[in-house]
PDB file of N, CA and C in Angstrom:
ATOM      1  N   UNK A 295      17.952  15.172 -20.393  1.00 94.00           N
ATOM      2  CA  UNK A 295      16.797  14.792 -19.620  1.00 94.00           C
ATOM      3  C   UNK A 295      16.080  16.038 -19.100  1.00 94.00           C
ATOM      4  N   UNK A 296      16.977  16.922 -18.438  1.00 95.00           N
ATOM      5  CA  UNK A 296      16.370  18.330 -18.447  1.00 95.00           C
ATOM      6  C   UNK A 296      15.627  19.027 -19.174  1.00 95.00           C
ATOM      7  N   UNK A 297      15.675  18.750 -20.651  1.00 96.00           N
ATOM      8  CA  UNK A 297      15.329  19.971 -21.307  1.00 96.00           C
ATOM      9  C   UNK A 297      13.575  18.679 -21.368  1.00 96.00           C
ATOM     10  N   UNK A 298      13.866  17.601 -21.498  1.00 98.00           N
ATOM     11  CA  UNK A 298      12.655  16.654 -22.191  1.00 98.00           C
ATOM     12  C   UNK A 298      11.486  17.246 -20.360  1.00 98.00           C
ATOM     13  N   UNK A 299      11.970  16.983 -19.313  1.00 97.00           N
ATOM     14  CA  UNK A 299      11.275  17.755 -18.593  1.00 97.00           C
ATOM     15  C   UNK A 299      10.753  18.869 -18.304  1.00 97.00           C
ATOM     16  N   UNK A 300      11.415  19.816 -18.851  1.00 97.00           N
ATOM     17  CA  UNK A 300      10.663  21.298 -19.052  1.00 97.00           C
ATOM     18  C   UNK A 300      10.036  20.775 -19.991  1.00 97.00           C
ATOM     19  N   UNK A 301       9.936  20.237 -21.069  1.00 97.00           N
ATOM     20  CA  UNK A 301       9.231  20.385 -22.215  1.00 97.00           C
ATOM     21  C   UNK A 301       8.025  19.743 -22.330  1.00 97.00           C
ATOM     22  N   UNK A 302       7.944  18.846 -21.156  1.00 98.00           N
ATOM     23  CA  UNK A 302       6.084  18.326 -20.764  1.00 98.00           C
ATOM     24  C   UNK A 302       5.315  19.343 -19.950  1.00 98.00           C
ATOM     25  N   UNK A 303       4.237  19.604 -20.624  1.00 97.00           N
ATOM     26  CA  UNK A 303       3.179  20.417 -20.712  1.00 97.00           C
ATOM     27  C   UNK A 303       2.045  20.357 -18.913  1.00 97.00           C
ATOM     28  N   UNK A 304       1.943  18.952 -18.638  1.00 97.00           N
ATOM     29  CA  UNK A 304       1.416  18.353 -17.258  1.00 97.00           C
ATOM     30  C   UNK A 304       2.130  18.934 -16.550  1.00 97.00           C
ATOM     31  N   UNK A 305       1.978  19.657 -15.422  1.00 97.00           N
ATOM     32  CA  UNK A 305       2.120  20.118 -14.393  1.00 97.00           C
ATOM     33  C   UNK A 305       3.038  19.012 -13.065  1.00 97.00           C
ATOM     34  N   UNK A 306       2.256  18.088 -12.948  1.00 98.00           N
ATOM     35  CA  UNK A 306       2.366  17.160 -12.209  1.00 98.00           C
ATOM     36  C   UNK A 306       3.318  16.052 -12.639  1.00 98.00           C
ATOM     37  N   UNK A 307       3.322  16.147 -14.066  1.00 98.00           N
ATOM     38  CA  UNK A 307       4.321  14.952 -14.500  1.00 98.00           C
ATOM     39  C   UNK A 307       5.408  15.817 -14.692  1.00 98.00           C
ATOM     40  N   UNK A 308       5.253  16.891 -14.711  1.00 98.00           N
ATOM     41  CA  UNK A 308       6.939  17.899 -15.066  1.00 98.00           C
ATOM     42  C   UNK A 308       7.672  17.521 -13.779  1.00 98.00           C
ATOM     43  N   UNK A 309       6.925  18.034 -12.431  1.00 97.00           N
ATOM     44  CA  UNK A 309       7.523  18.177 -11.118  1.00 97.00           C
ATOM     45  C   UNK A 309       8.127  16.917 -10.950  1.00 97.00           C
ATOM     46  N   UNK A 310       7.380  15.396 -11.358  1.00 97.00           N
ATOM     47  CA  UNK A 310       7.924  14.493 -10.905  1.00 97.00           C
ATOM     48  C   UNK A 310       9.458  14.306 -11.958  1.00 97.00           C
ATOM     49  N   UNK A 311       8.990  14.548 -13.052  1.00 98.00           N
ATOM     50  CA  UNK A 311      10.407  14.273 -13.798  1.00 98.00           C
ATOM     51  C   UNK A 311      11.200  14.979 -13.406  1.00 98.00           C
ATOM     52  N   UNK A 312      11.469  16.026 -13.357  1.00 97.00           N
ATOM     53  CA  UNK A 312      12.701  17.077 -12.788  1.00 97.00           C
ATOM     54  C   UNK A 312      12.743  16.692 -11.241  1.00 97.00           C
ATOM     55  N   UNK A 313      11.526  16.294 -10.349  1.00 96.00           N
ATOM     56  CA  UNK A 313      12.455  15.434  -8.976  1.00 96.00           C
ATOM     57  C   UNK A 313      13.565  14.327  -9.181  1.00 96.00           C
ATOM     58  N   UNK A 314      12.883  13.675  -9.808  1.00 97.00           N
ATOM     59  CA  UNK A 314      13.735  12.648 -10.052  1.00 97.00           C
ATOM     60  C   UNK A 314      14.863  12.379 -10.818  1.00 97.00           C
ATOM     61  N   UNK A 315      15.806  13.743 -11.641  1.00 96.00           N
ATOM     62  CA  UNK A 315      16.826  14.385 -12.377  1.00 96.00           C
ATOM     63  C   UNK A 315      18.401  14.553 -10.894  1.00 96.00           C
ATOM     64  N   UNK A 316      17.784  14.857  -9.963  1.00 91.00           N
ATOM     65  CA  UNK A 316      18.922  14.866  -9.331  1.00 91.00           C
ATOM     66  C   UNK A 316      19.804  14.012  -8.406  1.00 91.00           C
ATOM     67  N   UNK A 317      20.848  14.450  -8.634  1.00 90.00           N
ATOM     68  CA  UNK A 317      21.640  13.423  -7.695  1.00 90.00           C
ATOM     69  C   UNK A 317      22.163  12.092  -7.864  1.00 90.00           C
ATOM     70  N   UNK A 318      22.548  10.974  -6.878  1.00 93.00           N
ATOM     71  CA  UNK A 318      23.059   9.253  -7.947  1.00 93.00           C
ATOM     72  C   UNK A 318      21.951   8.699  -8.155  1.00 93.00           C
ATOM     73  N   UNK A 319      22.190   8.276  -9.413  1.00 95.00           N
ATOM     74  CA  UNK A 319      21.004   7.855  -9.675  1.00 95.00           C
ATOM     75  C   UNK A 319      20.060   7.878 -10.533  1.00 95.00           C
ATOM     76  N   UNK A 320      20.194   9.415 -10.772  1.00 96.00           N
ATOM     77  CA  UNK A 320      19.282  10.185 -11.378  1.00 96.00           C
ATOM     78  C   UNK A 320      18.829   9.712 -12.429  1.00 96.00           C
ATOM     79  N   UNK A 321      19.349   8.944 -13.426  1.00 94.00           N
ATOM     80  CA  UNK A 321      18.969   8.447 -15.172  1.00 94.00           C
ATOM     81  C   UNK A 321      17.626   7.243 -14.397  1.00 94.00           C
ATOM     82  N   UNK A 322      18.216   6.345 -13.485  1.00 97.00           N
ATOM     83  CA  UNK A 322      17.648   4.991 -13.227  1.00 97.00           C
ATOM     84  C   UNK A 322      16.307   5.612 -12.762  1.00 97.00           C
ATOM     85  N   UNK A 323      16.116   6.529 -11.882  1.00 97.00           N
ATOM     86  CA  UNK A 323      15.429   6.908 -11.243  1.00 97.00           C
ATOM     87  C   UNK A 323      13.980   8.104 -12.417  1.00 97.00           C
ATOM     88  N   UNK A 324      14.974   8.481 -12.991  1.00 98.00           N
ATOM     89  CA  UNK A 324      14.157   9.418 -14.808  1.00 98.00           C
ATOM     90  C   UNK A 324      13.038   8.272 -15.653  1.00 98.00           C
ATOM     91  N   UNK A 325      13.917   6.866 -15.790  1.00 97.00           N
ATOM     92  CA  UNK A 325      13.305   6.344 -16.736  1.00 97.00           C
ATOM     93  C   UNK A 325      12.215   6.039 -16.219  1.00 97.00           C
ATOM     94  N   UNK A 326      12.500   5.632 -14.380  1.00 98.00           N
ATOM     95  CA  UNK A 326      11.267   4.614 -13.731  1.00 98.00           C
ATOM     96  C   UNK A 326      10.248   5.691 -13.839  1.00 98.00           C
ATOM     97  N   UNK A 327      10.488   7.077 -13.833  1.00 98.00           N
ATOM     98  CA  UNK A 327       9.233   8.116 -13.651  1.00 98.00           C
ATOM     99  C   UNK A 327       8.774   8.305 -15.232  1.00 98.00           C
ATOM    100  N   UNK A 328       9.840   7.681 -16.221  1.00 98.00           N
ATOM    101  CA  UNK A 328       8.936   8.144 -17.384  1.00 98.00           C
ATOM    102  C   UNK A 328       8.182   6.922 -17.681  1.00 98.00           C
ATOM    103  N   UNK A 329       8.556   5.777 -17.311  1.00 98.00           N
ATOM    104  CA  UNK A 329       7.372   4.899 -17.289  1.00 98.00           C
ATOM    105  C   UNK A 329       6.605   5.026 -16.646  1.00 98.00           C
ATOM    106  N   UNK A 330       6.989   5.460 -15.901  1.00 98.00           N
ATOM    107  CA  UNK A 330       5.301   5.574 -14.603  1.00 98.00           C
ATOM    108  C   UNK A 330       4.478   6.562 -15.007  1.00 98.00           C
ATOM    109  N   UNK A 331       4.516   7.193 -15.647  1.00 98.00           N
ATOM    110  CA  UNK A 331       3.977   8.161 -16.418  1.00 98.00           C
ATOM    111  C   UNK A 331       3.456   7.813 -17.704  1.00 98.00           C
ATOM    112  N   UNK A 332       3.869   6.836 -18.110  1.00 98.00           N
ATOM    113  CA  UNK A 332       3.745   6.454 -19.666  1.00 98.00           C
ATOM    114  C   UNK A 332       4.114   7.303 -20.515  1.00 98.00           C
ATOM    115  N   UNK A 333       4.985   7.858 -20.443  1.00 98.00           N
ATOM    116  CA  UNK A 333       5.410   8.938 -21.223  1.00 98.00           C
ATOM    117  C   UNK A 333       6.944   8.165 -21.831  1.00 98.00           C
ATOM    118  N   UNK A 334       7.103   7.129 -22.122  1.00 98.00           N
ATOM    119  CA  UNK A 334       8.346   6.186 -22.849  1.00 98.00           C
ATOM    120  C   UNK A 334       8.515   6.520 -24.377  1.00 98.00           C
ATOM    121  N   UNK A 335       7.228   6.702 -25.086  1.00 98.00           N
ATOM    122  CA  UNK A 335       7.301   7.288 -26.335  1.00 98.00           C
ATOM    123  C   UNK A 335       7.689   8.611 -26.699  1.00 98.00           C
ATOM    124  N   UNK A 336       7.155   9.326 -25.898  1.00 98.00           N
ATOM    125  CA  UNK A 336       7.573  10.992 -25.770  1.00 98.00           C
ATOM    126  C   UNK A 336       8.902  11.480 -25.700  1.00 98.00           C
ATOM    127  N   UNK A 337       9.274  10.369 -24.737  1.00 98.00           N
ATOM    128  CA  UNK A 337      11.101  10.427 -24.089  1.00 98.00           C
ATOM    129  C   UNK A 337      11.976   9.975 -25.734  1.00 98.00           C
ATOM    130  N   UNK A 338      11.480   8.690 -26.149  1.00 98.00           N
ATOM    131  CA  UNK A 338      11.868   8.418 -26.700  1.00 98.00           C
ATOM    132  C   UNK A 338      12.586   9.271 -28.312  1.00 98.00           C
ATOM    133  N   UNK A 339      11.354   9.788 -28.787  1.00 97.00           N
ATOM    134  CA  UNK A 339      10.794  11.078 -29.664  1.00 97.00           C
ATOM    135  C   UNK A 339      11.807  11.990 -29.578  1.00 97.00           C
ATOM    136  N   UNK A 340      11.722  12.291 -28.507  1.00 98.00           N
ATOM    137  CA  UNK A 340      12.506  13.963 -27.825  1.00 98.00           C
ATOM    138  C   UNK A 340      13.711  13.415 -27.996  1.00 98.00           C
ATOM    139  N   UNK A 341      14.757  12.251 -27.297  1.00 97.00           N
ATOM    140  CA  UNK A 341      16.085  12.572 -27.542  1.00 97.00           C
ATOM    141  C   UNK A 341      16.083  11.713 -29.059  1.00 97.00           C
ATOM    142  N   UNK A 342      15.741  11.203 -29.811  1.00 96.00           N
ATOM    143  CA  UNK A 342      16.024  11.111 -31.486  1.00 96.00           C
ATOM    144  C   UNK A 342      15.977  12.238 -31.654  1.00 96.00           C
ATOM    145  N   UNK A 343      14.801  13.081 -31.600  1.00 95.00           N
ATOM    146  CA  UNK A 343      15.084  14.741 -31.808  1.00 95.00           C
ATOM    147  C   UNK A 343      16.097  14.932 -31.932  1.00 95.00           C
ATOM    148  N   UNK A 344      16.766  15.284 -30.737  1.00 97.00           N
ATOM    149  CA  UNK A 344      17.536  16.141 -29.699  1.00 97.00           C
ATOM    150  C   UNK A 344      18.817  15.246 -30.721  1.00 97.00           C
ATOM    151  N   UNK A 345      19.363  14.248 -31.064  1.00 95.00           N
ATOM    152  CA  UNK A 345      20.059  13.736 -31.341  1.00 95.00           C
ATOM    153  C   UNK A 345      20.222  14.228 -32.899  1.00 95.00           C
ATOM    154  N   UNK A 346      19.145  14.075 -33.482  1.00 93.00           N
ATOM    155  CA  UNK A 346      19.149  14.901 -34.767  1.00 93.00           C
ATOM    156  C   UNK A 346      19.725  16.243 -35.270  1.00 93.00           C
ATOM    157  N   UNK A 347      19.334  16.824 -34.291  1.00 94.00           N
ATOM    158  CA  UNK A 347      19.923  17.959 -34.176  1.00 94.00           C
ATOM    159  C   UNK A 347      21.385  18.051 -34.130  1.00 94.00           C
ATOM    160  N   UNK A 348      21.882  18.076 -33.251  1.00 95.00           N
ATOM    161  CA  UNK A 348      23.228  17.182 -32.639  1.00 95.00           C
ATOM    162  C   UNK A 348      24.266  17.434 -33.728  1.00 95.00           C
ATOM    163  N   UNK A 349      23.896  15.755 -34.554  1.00 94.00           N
ATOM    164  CA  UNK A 349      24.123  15.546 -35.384  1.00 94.00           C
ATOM    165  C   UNK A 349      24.318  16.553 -37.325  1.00 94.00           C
ATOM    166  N   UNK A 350      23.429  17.555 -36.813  1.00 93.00           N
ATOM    167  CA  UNK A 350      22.981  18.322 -38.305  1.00 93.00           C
ATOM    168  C   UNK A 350      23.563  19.592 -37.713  1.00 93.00           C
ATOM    169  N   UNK A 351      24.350  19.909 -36.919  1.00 94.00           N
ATOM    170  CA  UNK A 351      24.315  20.691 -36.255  1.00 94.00           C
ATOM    171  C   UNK A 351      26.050  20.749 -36.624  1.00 94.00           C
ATOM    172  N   UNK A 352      26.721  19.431 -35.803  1.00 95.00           N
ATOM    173  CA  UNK A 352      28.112  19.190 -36.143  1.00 95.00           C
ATOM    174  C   UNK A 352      28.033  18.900 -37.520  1.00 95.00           C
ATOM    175  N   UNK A 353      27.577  18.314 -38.186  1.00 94.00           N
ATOM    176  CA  UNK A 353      27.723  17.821 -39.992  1.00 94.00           C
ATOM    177  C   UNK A 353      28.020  19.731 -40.431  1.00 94.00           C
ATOM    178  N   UNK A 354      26.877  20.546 -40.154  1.00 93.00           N
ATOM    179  CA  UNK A 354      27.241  22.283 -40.908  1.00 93.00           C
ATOM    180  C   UNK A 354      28.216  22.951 -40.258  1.00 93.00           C
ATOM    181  N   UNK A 355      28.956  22.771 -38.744  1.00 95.00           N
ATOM    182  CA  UNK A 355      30.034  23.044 -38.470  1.00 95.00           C
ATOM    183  C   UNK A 355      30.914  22.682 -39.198  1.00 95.00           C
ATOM    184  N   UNK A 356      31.054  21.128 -39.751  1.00 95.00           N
ATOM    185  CA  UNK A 356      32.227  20.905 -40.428  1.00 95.00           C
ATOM    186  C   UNK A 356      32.147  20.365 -42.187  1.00 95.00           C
ATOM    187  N   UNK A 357      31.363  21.551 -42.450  1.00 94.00           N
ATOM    188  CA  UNK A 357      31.080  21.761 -43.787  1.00 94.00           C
ATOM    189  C   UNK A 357      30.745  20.448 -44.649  1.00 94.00           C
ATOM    190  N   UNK A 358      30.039  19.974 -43.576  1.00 93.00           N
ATOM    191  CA  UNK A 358      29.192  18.675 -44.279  1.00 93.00           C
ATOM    192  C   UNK A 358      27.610  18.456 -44.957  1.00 93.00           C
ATOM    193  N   UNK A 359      27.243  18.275 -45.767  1.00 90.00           N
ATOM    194  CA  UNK A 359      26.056  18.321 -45.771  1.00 90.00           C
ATOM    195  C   UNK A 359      24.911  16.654 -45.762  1.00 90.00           C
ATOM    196  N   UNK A 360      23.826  16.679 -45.099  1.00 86.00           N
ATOM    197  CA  UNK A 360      23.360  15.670 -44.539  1.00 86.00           C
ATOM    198  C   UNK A 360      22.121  15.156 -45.510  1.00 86.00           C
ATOM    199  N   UNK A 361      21.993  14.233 -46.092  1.00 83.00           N
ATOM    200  CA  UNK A 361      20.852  13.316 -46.786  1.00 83.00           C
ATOM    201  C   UNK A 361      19.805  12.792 -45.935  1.00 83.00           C
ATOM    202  N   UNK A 362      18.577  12.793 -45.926  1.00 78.00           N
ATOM    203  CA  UNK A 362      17.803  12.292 -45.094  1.00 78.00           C
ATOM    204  C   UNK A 362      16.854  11.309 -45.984  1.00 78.00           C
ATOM    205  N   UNK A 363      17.473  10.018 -45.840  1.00 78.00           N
ATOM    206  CA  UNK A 363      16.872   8.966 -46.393  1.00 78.00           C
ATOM    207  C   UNK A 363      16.653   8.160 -46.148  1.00 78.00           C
ATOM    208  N   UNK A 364      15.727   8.173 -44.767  1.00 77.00           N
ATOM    209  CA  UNK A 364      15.069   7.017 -44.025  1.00 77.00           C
ATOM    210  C   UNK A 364      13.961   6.145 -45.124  1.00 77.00           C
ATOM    211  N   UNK A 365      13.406   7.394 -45.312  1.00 73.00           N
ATOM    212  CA  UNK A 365      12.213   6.687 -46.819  1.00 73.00           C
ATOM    213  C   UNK A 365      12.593   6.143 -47.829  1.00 73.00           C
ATOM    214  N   UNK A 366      14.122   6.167 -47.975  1.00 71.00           N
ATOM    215  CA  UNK A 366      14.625   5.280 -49.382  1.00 71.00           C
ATOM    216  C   UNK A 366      14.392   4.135 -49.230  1.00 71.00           C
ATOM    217  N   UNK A 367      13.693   3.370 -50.134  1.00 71.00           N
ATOM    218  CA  UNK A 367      13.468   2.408 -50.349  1.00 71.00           C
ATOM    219  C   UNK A 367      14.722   1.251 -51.734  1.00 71.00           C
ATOM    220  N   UNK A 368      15.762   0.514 -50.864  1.00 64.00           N
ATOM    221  CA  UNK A 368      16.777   0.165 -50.921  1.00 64.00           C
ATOM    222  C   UNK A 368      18.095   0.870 -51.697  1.00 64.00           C
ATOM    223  N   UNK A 369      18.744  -0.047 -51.927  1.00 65.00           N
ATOM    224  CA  UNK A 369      20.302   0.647 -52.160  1.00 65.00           C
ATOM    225  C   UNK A 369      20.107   1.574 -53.468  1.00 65.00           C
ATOM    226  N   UNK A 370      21.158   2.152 -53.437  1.00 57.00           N
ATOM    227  CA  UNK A 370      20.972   4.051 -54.259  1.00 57.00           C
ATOM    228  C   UNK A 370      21.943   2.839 -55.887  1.00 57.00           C
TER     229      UNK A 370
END
């Protein structure tokens, strides 16, 4: 959630997202500011990103290699 808050460009919507990062709570309190913001798609975007990565990241640690075939159009 940190990094998706540094990584908005708005001034005003950064401060509120990173207020709302700390302490109990903090996720419940992230999403209500990324809706309030309308920024739900952006969030969304960023951790598939972030997850992608992740993912392609551990697969070349453990000498795996990764297919990207969302565009396949049915079974191989």
């Amino acid at each position: 959630m940190r990094r998706f808050c540094d990584s908005v460009s708005e001034d005003r919507q950064r401060e509120a997202l990173l207020a709302a990062v700390h302490g109990g709570g903090a996720f419940r309190r992230f999403r209500s500011e990324v809706e309030r913001l309308r920024l739900t798609e952006a969030w969304f975007a960023f951790r598939l990103e972030s997850l992608e990565r992740v993912v392609l990241e551990w697969a070349e640690d453990n000498g795996l290699e990764c297919v990207d075939d969302r565009n396949r159009s049915g079974p191989a």
